[in-house]
Short mmCIF file of C-alpha atoms in Angstrom, two decimals:
data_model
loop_
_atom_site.label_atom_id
_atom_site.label_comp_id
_atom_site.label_asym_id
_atom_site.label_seq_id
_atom_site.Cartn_x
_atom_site.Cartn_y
_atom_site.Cartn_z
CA UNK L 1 -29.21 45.68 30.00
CA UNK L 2 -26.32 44.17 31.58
CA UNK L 3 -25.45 43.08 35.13
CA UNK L 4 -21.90 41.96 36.24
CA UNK L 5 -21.30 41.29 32.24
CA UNK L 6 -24.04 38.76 31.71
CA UNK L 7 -27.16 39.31 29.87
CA UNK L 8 -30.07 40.25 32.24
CA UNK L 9 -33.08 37.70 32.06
CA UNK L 10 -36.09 37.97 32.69
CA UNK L 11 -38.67 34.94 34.79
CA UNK L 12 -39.83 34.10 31.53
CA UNK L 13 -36.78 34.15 29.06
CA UNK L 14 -36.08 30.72 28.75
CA UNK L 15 -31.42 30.46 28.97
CA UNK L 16 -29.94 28.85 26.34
CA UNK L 17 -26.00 28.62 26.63
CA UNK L 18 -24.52 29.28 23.31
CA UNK L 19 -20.43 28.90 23.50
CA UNK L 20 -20.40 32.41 23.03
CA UNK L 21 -22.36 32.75 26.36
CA UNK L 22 -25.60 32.98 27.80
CA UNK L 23 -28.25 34.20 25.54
CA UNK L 24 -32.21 34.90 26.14
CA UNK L 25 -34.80 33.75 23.53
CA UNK L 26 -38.28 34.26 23.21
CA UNK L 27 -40.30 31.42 24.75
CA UNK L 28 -41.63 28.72 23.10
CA UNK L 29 -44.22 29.18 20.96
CA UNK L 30 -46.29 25.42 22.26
CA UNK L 31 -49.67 26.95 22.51
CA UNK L 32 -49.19 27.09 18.32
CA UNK L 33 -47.84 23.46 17.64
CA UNK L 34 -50.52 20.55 18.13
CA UNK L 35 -49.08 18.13 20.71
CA UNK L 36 -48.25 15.21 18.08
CA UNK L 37 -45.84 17.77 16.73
CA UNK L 38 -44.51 18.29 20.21
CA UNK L 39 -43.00 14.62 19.51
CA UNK L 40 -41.64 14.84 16.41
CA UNK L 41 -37.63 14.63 16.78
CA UNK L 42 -34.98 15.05 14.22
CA UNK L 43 -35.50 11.65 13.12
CA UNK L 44 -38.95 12.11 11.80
CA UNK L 45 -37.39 15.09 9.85
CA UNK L 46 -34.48 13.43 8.73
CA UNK L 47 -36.26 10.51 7.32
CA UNK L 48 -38.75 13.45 5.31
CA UNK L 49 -36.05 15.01 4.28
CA UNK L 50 -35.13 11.98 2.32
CA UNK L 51 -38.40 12.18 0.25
CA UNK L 52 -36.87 15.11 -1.87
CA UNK L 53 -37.74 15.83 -4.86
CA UNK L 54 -34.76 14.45 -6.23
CA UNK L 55 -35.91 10.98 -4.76
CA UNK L 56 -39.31 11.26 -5.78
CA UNK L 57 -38.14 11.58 -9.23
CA UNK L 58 -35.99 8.02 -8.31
CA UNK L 59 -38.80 6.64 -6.70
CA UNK L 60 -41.24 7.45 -9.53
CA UNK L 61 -39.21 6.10 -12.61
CA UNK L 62 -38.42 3.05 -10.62
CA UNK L 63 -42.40 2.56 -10.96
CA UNK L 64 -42.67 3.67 -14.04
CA UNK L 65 -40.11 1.55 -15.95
CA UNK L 66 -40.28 -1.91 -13.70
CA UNK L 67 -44.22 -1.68 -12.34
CA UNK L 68 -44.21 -2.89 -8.80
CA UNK L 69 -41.57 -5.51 -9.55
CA UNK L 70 -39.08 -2.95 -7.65
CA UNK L 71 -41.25 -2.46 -4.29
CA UNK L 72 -38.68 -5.20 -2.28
CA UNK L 73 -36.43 -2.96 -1.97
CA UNK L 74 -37.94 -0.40 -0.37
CA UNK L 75 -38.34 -2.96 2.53
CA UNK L 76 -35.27 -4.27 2.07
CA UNK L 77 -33.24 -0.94 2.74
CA UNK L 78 -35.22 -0.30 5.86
CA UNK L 79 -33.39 -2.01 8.69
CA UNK L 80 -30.19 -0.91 7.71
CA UNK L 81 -31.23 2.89 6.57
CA UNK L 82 -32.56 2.81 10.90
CA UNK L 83 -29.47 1.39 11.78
CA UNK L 84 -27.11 3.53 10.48
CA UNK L 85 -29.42 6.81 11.15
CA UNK L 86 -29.02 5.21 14.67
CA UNK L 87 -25.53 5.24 14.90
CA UNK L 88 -25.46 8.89 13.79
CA UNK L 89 -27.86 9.90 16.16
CA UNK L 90 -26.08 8.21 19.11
CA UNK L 91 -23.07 9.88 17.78
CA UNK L 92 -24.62 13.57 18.31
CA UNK L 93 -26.28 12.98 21.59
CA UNK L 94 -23.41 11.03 23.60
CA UNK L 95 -20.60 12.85 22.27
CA UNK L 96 -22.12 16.32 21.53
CA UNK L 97 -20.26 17.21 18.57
CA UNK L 98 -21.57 16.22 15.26
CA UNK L 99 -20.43 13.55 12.86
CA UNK L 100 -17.15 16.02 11.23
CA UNK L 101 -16.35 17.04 14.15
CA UNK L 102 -15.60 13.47 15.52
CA UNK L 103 -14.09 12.25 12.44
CA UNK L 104 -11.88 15.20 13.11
CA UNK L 105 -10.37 13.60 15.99
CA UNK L 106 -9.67 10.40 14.10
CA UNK L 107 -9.22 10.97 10.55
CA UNK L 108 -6.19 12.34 8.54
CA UNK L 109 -7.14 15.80 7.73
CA UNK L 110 -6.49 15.48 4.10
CA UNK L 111 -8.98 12.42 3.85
CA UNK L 112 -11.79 13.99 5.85
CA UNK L 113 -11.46 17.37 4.40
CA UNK L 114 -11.55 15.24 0.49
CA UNK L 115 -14.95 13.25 2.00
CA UNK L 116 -15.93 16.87 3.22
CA UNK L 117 -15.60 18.54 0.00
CA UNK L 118 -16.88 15.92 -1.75
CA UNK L 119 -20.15 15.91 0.36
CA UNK L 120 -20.66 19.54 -0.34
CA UNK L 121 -20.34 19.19 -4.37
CA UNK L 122 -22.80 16.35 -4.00
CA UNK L 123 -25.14 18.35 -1.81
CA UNK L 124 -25.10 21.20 -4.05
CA UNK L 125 -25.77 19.32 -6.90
CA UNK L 126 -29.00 18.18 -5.51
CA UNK L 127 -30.34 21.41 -4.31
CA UNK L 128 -30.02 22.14 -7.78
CA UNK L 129 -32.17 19.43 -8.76
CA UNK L 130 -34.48 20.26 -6.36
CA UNK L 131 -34.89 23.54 -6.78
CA UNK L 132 -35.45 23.21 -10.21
CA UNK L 133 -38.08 20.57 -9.62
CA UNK L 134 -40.04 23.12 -7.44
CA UNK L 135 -39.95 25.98 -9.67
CA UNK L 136 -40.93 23.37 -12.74
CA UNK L 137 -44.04 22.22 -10.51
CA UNK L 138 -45.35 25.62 -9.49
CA UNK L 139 -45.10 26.81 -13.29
CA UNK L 140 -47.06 23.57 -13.71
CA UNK L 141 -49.39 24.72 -10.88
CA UNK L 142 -49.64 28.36 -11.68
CA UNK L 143 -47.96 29.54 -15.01
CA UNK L 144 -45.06 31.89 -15.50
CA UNK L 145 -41.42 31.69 -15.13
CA UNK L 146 -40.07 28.61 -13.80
CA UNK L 147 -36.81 29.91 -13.58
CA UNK L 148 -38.05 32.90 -11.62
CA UNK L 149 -39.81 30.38 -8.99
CA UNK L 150 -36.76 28.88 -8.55
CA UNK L 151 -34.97 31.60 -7.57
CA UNK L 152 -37.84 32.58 -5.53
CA UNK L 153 -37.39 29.51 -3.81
CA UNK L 154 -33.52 29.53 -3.56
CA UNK L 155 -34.18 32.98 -1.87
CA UNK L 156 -36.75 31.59 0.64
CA UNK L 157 -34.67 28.75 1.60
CA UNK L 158 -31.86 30.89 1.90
CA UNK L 159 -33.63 33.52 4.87
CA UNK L 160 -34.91 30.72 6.72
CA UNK L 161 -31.74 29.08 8.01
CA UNK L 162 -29.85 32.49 8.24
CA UNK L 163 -32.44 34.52 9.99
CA UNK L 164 -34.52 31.80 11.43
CA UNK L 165 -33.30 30.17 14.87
CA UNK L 166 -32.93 26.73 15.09
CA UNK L 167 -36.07 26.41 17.53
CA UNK L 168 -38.43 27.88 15.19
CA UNK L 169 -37.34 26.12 11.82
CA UNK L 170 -37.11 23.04 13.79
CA UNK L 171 -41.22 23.59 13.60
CA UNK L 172 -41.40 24.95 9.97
CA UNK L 173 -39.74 21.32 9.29
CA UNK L 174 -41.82 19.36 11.37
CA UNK L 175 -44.93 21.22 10.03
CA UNK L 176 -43.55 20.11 6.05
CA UNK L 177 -43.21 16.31 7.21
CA UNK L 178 -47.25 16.77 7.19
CA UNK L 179 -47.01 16.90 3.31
CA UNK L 180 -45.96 13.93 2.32
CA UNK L 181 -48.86 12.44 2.92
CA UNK L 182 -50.16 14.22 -0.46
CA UNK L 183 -48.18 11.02 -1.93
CA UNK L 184 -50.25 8.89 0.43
CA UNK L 185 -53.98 10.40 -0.80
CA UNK L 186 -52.54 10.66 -4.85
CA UNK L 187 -52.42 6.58 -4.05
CA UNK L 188 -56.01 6.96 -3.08
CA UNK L 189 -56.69 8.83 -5.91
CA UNK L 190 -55.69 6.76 -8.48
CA UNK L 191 -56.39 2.78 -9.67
CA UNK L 192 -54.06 0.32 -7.96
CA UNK L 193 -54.25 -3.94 -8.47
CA UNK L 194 -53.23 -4.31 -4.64
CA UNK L 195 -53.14 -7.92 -5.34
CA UNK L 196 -50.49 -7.44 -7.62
CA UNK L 197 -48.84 -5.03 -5.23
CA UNK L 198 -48.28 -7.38 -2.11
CA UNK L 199 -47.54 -10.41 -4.61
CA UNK L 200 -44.69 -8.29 -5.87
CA UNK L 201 -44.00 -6.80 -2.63
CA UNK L 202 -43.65 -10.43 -0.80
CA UNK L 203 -42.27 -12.41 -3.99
CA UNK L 204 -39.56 -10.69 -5.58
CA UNK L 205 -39.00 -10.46 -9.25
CA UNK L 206 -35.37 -10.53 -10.53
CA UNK L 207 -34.13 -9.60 -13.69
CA UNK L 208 -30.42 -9.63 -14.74
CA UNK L 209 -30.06 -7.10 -17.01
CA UNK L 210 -27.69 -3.69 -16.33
CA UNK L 211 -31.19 -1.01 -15.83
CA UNK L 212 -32.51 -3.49 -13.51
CA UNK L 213 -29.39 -3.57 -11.36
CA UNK L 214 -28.44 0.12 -11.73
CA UNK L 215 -32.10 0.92 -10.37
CA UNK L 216 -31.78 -0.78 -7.05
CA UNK L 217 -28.26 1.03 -6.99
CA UNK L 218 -29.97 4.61 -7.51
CA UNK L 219 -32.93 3.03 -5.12
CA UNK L 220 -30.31 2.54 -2.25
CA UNK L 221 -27.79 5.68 -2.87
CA UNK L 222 -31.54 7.77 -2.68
CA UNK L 223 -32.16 6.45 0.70
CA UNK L 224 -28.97 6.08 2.71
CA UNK L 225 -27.18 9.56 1.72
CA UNK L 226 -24.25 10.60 3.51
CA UNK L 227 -26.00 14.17 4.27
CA UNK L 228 -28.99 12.40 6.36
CA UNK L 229 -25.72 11.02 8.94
CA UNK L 230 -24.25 14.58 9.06
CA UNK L 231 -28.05 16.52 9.73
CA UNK L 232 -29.31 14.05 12.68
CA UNK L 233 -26.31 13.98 14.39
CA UNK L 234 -25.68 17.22 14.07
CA UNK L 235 -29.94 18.46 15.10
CA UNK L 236 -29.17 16.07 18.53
CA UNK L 237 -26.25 18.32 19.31
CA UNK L 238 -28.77 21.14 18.73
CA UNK L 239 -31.39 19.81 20.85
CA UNK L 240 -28.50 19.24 23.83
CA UNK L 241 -27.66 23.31 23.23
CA UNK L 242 -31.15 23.70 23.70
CA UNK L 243 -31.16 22.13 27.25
CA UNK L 244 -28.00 24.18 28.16
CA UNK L 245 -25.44 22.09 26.79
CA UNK L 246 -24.10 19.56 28.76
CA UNK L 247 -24.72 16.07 27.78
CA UNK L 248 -26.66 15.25 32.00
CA UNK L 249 -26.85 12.19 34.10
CA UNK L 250 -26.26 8.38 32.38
CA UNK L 251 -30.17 8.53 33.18
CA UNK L 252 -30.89 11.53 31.08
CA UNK L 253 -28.45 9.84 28.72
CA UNK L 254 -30.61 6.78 28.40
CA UNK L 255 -33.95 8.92 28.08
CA UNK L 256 -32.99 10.93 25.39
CA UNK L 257 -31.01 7.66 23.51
CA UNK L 258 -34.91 6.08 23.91
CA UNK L 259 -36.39 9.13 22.26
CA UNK L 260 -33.87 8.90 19.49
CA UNK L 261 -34.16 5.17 18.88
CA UNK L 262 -38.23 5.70 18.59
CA UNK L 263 -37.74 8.87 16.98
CA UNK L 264 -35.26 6.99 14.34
CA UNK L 265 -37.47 4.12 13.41
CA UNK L 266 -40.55 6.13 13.16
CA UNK L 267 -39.10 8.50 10.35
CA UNK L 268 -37.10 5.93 8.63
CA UNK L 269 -39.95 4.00 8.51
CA UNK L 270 -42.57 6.81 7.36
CA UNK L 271 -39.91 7.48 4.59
CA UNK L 272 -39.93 4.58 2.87
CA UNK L 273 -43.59 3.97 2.95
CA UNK L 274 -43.88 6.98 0.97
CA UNK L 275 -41.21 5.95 -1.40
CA UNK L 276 -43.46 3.05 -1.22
CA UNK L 277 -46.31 4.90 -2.52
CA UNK L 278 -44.74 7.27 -4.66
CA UNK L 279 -43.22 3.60 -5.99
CA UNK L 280 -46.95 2.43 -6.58
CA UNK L 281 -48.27 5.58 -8.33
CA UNK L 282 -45.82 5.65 -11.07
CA UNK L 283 -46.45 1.55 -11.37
CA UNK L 284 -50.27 1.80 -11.17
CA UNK L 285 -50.48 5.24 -13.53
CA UNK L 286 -47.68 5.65 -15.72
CA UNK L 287 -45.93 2.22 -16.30
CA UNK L 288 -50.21 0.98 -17.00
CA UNK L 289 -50.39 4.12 -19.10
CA UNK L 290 -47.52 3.01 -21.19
CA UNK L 291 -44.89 5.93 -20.03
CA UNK L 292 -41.67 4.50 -19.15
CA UNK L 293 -39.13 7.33 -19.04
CA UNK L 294 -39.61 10.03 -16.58
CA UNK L 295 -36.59 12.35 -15.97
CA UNK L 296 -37.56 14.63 -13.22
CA UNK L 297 -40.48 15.24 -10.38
CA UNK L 298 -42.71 17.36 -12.37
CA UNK L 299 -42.65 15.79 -15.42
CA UNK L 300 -43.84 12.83 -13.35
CA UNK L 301 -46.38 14.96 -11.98
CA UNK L 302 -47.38 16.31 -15.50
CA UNK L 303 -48.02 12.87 -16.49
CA UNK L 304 -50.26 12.05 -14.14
CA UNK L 305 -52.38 14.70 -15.23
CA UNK L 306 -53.81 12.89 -18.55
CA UNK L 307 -53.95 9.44 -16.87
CA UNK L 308 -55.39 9.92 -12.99
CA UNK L 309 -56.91 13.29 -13.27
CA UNK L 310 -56.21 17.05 -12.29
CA UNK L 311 -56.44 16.00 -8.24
CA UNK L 312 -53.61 13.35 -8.36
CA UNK L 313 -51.69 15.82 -10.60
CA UNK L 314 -52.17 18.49 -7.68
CA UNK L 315 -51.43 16.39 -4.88
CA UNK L 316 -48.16 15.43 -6.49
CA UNK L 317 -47.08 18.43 -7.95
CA UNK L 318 -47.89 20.17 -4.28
CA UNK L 319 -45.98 17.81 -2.80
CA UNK L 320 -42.58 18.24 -4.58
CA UNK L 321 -42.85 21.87 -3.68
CA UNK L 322 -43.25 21.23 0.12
CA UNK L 323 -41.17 18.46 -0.10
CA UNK L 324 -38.50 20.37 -1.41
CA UNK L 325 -38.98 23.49 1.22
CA UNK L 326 -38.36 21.01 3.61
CA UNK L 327 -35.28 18.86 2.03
CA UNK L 328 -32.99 21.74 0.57
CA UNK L 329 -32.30 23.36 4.05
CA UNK L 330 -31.07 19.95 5.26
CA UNK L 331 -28.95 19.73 2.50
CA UNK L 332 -27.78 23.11 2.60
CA UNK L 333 -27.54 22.91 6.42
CA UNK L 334 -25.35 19.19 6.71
CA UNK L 335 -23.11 20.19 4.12
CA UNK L 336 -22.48 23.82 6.51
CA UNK L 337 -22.53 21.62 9.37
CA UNK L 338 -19.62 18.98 8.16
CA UNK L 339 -17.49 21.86 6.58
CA UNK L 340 -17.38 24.09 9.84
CA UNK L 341 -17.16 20.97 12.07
CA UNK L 342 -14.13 20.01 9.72
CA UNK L 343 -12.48 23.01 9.97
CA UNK L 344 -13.36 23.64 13.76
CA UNK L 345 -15.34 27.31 12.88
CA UNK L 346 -18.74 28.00 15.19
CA UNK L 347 -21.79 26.46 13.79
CA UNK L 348 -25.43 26.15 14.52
CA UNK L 349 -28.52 27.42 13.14
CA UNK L 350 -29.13 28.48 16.46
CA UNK L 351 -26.22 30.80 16.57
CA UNK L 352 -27.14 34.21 15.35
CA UNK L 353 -25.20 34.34 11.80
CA UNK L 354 -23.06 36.76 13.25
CA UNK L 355 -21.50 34.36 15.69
CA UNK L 356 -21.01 31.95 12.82
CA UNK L 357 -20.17 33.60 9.56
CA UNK L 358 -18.16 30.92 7.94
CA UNK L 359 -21.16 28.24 8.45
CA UNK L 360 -24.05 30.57 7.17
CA UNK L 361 -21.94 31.62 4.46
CA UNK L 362 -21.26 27.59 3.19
CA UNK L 363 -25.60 27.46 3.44
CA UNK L 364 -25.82 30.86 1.18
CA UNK L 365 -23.71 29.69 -0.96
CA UNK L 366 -24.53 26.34 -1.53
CA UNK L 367 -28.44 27.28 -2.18
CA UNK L 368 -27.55 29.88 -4.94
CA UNK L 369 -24.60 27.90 -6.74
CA UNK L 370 -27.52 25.21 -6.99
CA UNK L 371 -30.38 27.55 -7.80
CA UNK L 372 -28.15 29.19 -10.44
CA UNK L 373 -27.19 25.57 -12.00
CA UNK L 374 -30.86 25.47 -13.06
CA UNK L 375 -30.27 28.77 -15.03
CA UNK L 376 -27.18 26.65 -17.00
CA UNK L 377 -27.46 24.70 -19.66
CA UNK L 378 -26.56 21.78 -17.47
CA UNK L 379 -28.92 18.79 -17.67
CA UNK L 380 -30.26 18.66 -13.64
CA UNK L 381 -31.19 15.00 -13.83
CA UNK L 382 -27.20 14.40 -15.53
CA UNK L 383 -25.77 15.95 -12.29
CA UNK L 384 -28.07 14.25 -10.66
CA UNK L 385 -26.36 10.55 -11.38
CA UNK L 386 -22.98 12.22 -10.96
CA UNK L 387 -23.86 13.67 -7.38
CA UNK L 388 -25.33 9.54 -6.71
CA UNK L 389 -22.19 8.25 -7.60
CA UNK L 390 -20.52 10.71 -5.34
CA UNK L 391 -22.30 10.15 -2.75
CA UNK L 392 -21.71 6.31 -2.59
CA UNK L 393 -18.46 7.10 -2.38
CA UNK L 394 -18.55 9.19 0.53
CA UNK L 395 -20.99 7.09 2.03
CA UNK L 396 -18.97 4.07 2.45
CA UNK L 397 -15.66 4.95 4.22
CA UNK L 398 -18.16 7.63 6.19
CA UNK L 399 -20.55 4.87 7.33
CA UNK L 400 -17.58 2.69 8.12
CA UNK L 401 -15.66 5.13 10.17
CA UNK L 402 -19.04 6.13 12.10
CA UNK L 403 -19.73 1.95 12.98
CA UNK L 404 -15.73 1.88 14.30
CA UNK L 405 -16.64 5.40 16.48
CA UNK L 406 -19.56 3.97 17.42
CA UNK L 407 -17.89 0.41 19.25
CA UNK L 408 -15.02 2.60 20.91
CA UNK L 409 -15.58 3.12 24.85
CA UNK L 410 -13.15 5.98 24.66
CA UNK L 411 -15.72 7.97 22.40
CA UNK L 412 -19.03 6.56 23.44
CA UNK L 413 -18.20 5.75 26.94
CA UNK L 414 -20.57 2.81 28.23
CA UNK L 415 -23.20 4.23 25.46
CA UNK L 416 -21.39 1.96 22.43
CA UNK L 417 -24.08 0.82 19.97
CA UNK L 418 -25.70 -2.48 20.53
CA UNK L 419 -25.14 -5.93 18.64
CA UNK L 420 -28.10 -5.84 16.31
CA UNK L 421 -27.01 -2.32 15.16
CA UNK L 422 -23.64 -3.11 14.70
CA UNK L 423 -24.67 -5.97 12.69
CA UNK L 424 -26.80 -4.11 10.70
CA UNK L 425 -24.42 -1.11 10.08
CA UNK L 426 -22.07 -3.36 8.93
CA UNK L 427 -24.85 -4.56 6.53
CA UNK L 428 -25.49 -1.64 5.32
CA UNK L 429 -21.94 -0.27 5.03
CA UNK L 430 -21.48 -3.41 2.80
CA UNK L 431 -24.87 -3.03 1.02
CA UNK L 432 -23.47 0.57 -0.40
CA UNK L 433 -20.25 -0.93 -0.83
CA UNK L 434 -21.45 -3.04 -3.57
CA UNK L 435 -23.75 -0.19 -5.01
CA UNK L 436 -20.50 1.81 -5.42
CA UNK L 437 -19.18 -0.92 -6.97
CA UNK L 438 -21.65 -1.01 -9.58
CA UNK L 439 -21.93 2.62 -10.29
CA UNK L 440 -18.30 2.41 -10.53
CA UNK L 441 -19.02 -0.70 -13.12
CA UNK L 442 -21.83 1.30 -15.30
CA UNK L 443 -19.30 3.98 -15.62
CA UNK L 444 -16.52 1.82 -16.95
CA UNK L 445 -19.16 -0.06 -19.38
#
């Protein structure tokens, strides 16, 4: 029914104004979600969705092949992984565009579109990866066809962003973050010297020889990735929609800018203590058991099968599937988001798709060209390096035009980032500087 052109609403239709007008959506489903959940923000998911299986894999053969004598970093990534997640964040909310869409306004076309593009080949790559992991863990789990879980999988992925709205997979993802604590209880299921643990954690132990160094390099290009700045900006400009729109009051400015700092830390935080314990199974299992080499997720998991028992090996191999449901529509979704933004099309996984064909189109496709790499005879965990060095160097001049956005007054208005997180952008900027430069180093050697 329509009345003078606009939609009629009922008392209980909650309006949300899309910018193709005013649309009615079913109301909120609370009664469902326990009130913890009610908190969780996109930082909490954005910092889960770093977990991947992809990084698991990292995380695990960091363990495997140095012990705990790797666990430092974890730590040391933190402050600058918040700060920069920050700056994104900030980004979204104050401005209301995401992270593209102001690089638009201040990059040459031809550079952002080359990040852009870039971004998207990386992405892709790693839903690949991921998607093979999953399928590999449920044939683990249940027998059959991996390839045929995988595409089961792609398939699954695929529906939910296109024909889920942004309010109700915003609660599919927060439900997922609840998984990774299967990492957390494999810990408890296993051995670990915690002596030995802190000592290494506290004290740390250098070597100087090239798989030393390129470790920390995969270590950091795992947990700052250039799709993690492009998602959170781009879920605060959701939540604004959400709330009609408009960005409100410097007061509801500063409120939501609170919520996003707390949000931030928590889920940076919560994802590198389980890289931290994904870090000490594969040290306290399978570098004591004498295996060294693990290539993917669920081979890691399949090791821990002989070595910690079948409850370990189906708390892991659980959580790479979950893990993964949760991680590839993020990367699916921030590579949509930074093409459409780029290009100026509609986008928003709010929008029904047939308000924004162009963006669900770059999510379809870039979930099936990675579930159909797993059905090539490319090697997953090959691509895998090549989509790391990629991203570091995407990353850098990404993270460095997002710290000069983020100290402008004519873009943030009085809402510029503070000292500490300048500081510690910078750092961070810097810190994958150098890890580019020593990809770019292994390459050449």
């Amino acid at each position: 029914m329509h009345v003078h052109g606009l939609h009629a609403l009922s008392a209980d239709c909650p309006l949300v104004i899309a910018r193709s007008g005013p649309r009615c959506h079913d109301p909120p489903v609370k009664k469902y979600i326990p009130s913890f959940l009610r908190h969780v923000g996109p930082g909490v998911v954005t910092g889960a969705a770093d977990d991947d299986p992809s990084g698991i894999a990292t995380y695990t053969q960091a363990g495997a092949q140095f012990g705990t004598g790797l666990l430092w970093t974890v730590f040391l990534s933190l402050p600058f992984m918040i700060a920069i997640q920050l700056v994104s964040a900030r980004i979204g909310r104050v401005t209301g565009k995401g992270v593209a869409a102001n690089l638009r306004q201040h990059l040459p076309a031809p550079l952002l579109l080359g990040l852009v593009g870039l971004l998207v080949v990386a992405n892709t790559i790693n839903i690949a990866a991921d998607i093979a992991a999953m399928g590999e863990s449920l044939k683990l789990v249940i027998g059959g066809s991996a390839h045929f879980h995988s595409l089961m999988f792609g398939v699954i992925t695929v529906l939910l962003q296109v024909f889920v709205p942004y309010r109700k997979l915003a609660h599919v993802l927060k439900w997922l973050t609840l998984t990774l604590f299967a990492y957390v209880a494999t810990v408890l299921a296993v051995h670990v010297d915690w002596g030995r643990v802190l000592y290494d954690l506290v004290v740390p132990k250098l070597q100087f020889d090239g798989g030393y160094w390129m470790m920390i390099v995969a270590l950091l290009g795992t947990t700052i990735s250039p799709y993690l700045f492009f998602w959170q900006a781009s879920q605060e400009v959701e939540e604004l929609r959400l709330k009609g729109g408009e960005r409100g009051t410097d007061d509801a400015v500063k409120r939501d800018l609170a919520r996003v700092k707390q949000d931030t830390w928590i889920g940076m935080t919560f994802s590198n203590i389980i890289a931290f314990f994904v870090m000490v199974v594969g040290a306290s299992v399978l570098y004591a058991g004498g295996v060294h080499d693990i290539t993917s997720a669920a081979q890691a998991a399949e090791a821990l099968r002989p070595l910690a028992g079948d409850f370990a090996f189906w708390l892991f191999a659980g959580g790479i599937i979950a893990t993964g449901l949760l991680a590839v529509p993020v990367l699916a979704s921030s590579a949509a988001y930074a093409v459409a933004e780029a290009f100026g099309w509609e986008e928003g996984l709010e929008r029904h798709w047939r308000e924004a064909k162009q963006f669900y189109a770059i999510i379809t496709v870039a979930t099936l060209v990675g579930t159909a790499l797993g059905f090539t005879p490319i090697d997953p965990m090959k691509a895998l390096y090549w989509s790391a060095v990629i991203n570091g160097v995407v990353a850098v001049p990404i993270m460095a035009a997002m710290m000069v956005l983020t100290t402008r007054a004519d873009v943030m208005g009085r809402f510029t980032s503070g000292r500490k997180t300048r500081w510690l952008g910078w750092g961070g900027t810097a810190l994958m500087g150098f890890a580019a430069l020593m990809m770019g180093w292994d390459l050449v050697h």
